mmCIF file of C-alpha atoms in Angstrom:
data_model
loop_
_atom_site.group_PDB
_atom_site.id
_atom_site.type_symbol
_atom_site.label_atom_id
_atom_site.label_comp_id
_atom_site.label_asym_id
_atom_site.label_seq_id
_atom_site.Cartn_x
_atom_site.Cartn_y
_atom_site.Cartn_z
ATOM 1 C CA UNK A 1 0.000 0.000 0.000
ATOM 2 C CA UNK A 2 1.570 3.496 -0.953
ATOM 3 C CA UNK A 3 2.620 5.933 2.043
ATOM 4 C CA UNK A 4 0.216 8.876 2.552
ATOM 5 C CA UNK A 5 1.136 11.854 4.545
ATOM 6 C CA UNK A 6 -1.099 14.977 5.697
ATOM 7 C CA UNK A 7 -0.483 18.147 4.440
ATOM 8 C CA UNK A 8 -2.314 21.546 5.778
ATOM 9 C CA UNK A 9 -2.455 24.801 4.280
ATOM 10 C CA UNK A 10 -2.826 28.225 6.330
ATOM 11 C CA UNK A 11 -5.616 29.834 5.042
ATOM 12 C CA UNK A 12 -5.778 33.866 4.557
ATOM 13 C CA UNK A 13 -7.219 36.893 3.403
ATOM 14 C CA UNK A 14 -6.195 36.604 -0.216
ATOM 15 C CA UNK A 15 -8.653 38.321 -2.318
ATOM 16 C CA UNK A 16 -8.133 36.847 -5.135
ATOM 17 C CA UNK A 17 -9.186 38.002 -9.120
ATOM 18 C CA UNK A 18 -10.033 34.109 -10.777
ATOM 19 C CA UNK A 19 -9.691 34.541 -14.614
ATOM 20 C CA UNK A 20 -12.206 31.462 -15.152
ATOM 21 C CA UNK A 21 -15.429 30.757 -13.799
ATOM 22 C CA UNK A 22 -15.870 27.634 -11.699
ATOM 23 C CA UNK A 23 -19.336 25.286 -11.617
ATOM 24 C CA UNK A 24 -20.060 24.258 -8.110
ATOM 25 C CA UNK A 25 -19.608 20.535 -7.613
ATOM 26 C CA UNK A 26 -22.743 19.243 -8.276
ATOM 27 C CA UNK A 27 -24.727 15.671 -7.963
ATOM 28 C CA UNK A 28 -25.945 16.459 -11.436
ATOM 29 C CA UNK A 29 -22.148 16.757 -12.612
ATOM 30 C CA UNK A 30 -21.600 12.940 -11.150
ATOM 31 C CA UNK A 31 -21.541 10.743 -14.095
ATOM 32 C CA UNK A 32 -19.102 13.853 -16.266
ATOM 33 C CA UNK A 33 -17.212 13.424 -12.678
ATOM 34 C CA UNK A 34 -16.330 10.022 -13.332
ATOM 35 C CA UNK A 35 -15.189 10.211 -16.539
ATOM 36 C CA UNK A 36 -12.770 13.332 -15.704
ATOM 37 C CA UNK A 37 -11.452 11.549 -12.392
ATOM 38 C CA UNK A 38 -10.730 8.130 -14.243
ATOM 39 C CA UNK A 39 -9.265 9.475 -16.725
ATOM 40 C CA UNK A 40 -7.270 12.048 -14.002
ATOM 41 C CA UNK A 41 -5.818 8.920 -11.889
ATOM 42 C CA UNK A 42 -5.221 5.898 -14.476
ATOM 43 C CA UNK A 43 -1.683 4.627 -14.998
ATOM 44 C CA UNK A 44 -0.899 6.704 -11.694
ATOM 45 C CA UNK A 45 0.547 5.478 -8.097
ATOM 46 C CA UNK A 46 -3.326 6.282 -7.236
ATOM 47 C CA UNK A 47 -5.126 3.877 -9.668
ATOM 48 C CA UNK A 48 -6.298 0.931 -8.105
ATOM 49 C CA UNK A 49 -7.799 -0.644 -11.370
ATOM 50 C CA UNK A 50 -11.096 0.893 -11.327
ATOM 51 C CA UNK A 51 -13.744 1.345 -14.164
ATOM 52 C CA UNK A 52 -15.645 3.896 -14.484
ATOM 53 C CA UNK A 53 -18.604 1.929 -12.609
ATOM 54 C CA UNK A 54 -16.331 1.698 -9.441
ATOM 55 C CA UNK A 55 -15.244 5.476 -10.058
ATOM 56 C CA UNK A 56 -18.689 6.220 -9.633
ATOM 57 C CA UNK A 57 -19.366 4.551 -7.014
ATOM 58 C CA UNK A 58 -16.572 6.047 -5.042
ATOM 59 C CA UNK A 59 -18.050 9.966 -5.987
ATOM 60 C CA UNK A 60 -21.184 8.743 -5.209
ATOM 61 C CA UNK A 61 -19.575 7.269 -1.456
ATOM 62 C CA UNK A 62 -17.995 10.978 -1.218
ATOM 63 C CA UNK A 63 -21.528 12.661 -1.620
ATOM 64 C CA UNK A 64 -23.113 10.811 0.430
ATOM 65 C CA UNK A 65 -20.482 11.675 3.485
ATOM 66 C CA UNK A 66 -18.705 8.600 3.824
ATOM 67 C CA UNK A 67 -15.183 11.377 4.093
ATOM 68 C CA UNK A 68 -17.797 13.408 5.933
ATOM 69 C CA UNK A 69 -20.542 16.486 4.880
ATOM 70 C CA UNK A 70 -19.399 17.390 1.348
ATOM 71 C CA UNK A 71 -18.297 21.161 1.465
ATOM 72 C CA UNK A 72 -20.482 22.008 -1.606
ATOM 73 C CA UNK A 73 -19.629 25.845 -0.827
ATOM 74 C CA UNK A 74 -15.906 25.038 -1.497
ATOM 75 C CA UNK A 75 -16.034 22.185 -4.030
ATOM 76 C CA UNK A 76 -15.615 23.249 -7.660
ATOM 77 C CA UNK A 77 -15.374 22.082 -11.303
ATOM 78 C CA UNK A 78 -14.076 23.661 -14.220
ATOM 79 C CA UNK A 79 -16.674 22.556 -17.486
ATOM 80 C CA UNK A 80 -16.412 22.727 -21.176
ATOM 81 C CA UNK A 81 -19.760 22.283 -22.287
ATOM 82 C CA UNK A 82 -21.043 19.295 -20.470
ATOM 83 C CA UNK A 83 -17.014 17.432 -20.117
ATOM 84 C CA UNK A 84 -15.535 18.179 -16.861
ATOM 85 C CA UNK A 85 -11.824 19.352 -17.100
ATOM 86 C CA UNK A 86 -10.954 19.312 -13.441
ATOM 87 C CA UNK A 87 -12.223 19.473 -9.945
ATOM 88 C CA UNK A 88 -11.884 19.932 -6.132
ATOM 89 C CA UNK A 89 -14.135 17.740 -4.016
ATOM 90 C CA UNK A 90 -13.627 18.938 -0.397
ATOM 91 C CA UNK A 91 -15.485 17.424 2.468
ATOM 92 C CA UNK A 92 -15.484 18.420 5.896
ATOM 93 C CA UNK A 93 -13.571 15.062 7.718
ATOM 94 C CA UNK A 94 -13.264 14.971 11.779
ATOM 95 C CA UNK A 95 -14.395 18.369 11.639
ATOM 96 C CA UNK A 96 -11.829 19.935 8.989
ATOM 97 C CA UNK A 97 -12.105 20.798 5.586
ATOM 98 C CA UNK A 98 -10.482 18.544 3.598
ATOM 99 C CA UNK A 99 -9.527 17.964 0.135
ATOM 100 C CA UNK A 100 -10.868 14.937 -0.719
ATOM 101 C CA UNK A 101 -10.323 14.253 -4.410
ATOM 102 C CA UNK A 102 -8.696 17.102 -6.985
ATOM 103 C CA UNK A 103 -8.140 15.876 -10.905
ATOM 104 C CA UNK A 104 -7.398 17.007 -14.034
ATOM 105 C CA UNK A 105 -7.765 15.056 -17.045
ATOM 106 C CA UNK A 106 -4.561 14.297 -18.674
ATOM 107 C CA UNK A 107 -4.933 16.726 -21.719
ATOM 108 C CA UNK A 108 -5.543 19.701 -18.967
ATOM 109 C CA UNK A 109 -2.773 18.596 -16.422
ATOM 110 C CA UNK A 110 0.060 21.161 -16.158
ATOM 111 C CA UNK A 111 -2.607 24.915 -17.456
ATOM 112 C CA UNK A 112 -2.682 25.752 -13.804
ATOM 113 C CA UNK A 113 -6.563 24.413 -13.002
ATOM 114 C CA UNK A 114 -5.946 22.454 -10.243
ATOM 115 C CA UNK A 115 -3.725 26.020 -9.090
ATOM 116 C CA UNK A 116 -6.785 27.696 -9.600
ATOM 117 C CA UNK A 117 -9.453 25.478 -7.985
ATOM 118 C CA UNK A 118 -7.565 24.547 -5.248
ATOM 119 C CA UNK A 119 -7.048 28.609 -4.660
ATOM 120 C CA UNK A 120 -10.780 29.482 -5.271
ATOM 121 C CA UNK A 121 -11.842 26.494 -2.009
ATOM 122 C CA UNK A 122 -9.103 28.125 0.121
ATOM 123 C CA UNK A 123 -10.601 31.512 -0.639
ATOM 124 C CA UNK A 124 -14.387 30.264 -0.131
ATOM 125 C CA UNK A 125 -13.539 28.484 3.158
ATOM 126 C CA UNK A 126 -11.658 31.436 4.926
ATOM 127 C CA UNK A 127 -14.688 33.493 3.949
ATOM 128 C CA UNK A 128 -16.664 30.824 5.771
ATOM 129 C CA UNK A 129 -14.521 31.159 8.539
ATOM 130 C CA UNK A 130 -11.961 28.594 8.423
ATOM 131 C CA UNK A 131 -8.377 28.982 8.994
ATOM 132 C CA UNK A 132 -7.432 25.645 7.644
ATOM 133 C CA UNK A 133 -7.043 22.831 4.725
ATOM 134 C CA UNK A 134 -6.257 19.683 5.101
ATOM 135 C CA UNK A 135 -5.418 17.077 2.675
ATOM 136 C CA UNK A 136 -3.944 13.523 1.908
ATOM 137 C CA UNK A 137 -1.330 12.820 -0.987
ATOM 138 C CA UNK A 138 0.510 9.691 -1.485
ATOM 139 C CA UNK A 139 4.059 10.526 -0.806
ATOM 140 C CA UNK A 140 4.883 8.731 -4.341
ATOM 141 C CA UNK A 141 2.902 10.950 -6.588
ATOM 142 C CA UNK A 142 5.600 13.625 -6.912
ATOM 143 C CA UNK A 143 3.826 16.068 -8.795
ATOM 144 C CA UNK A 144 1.073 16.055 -6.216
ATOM 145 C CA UNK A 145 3.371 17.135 -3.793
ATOM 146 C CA UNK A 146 5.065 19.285 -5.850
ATOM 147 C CA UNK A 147 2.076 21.236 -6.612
ATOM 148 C CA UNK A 148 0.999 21.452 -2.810
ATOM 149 C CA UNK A 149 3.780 23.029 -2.106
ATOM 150 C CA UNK A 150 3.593 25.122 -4.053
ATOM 151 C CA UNK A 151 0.796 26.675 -3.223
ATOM 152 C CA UNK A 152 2.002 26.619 0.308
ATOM 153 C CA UNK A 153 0.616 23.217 2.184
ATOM 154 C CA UNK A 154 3.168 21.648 4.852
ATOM 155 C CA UNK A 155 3.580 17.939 6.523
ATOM 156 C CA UNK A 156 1.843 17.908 9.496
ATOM 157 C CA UNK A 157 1.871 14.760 11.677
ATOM 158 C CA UNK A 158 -1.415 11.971 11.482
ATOM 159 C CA UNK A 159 -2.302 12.416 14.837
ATOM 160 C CA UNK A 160 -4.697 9.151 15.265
ATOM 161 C CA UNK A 161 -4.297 5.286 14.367
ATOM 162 C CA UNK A 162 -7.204 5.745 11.866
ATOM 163 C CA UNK A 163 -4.738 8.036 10.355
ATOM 164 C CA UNK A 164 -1.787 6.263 10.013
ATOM 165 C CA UNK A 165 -3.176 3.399 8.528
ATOM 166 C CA UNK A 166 -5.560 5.383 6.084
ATOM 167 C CA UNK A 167 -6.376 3.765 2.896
#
């Protein structure tokens, strides 16, 4: 099983101008979803050999608060008609906001959406009041890391047993 480490991000007062408009993450948007998050994690350290059944099954497990409430005021999509280029899902686990799933289909990865979208939920949720956001990266997936970093998350440590062995 790959390693996963917890990340946080400090949240501020970063009024931010976003030069594309983002579609909030939806139950409509679950099948288009799918598609964009199968296509996002295959032939990755994160595909586990799904199809796009199982793939929807799994969004379908994240709406219905199996990570906890989805955050539906901080969970975005970026759309091109009715295809789904990329997307933040971020639900609020033990209490925190957390990003539960962000993807970018492979003709999209590296344009700065998941930049974006991961920018506009830290923007929404300090508005709301937060001061936090968490997340969960496999320590493999380089670029994932790379890209928090980036936009400023840290290591911080799993604090419970349910944490360290997370799946």
């Amino acid at each position: 099983m790959p390693k996963r480490i917890r990340m946080s991000l400090r949240l501020g007062d970063e009024n931010r101008e976003f030069p594309m408009t983002f579609v909030p993450a939806q139950k409509k948007h679950l099948y288009a979803m799918a598609e964009a998050v199968l296509d996002a994690y295959r032939d990755t350290i994160d595909y586990e050999g799904e199809d796009l059944e199982q793939t929807l099954d799994e969004l379908k497990r994240v709406y219905k608060g199996s990570y906890g409430p989805l955050m539906e005021e901080a969970s975005f999509l970026l759309m091109e008609e009715d295809v789904v280029r990329a997307g933040v899902l971020v639900c609020l686990y033990r209490g925190e906001p957390t990003i539960t799933y962000t993807f970018t289909r492979k003709t999209d990865q590296r344009l700065g959406y998941a930049t974006l979208l991961i920018s506009k939920s830290a923007y929404e949720l300090y508005k709301m009041g937060y001061h936090s956001l968490y997340l969960y990266v496999t320590v493999e997936n380089s670029s994932a890391v790379r890209l928090y970093e980036s936009l400023g998350f840290i290591e911080v440590p799993l604090t419970t047993v349910t944490e360290i062995n997370i799946d």
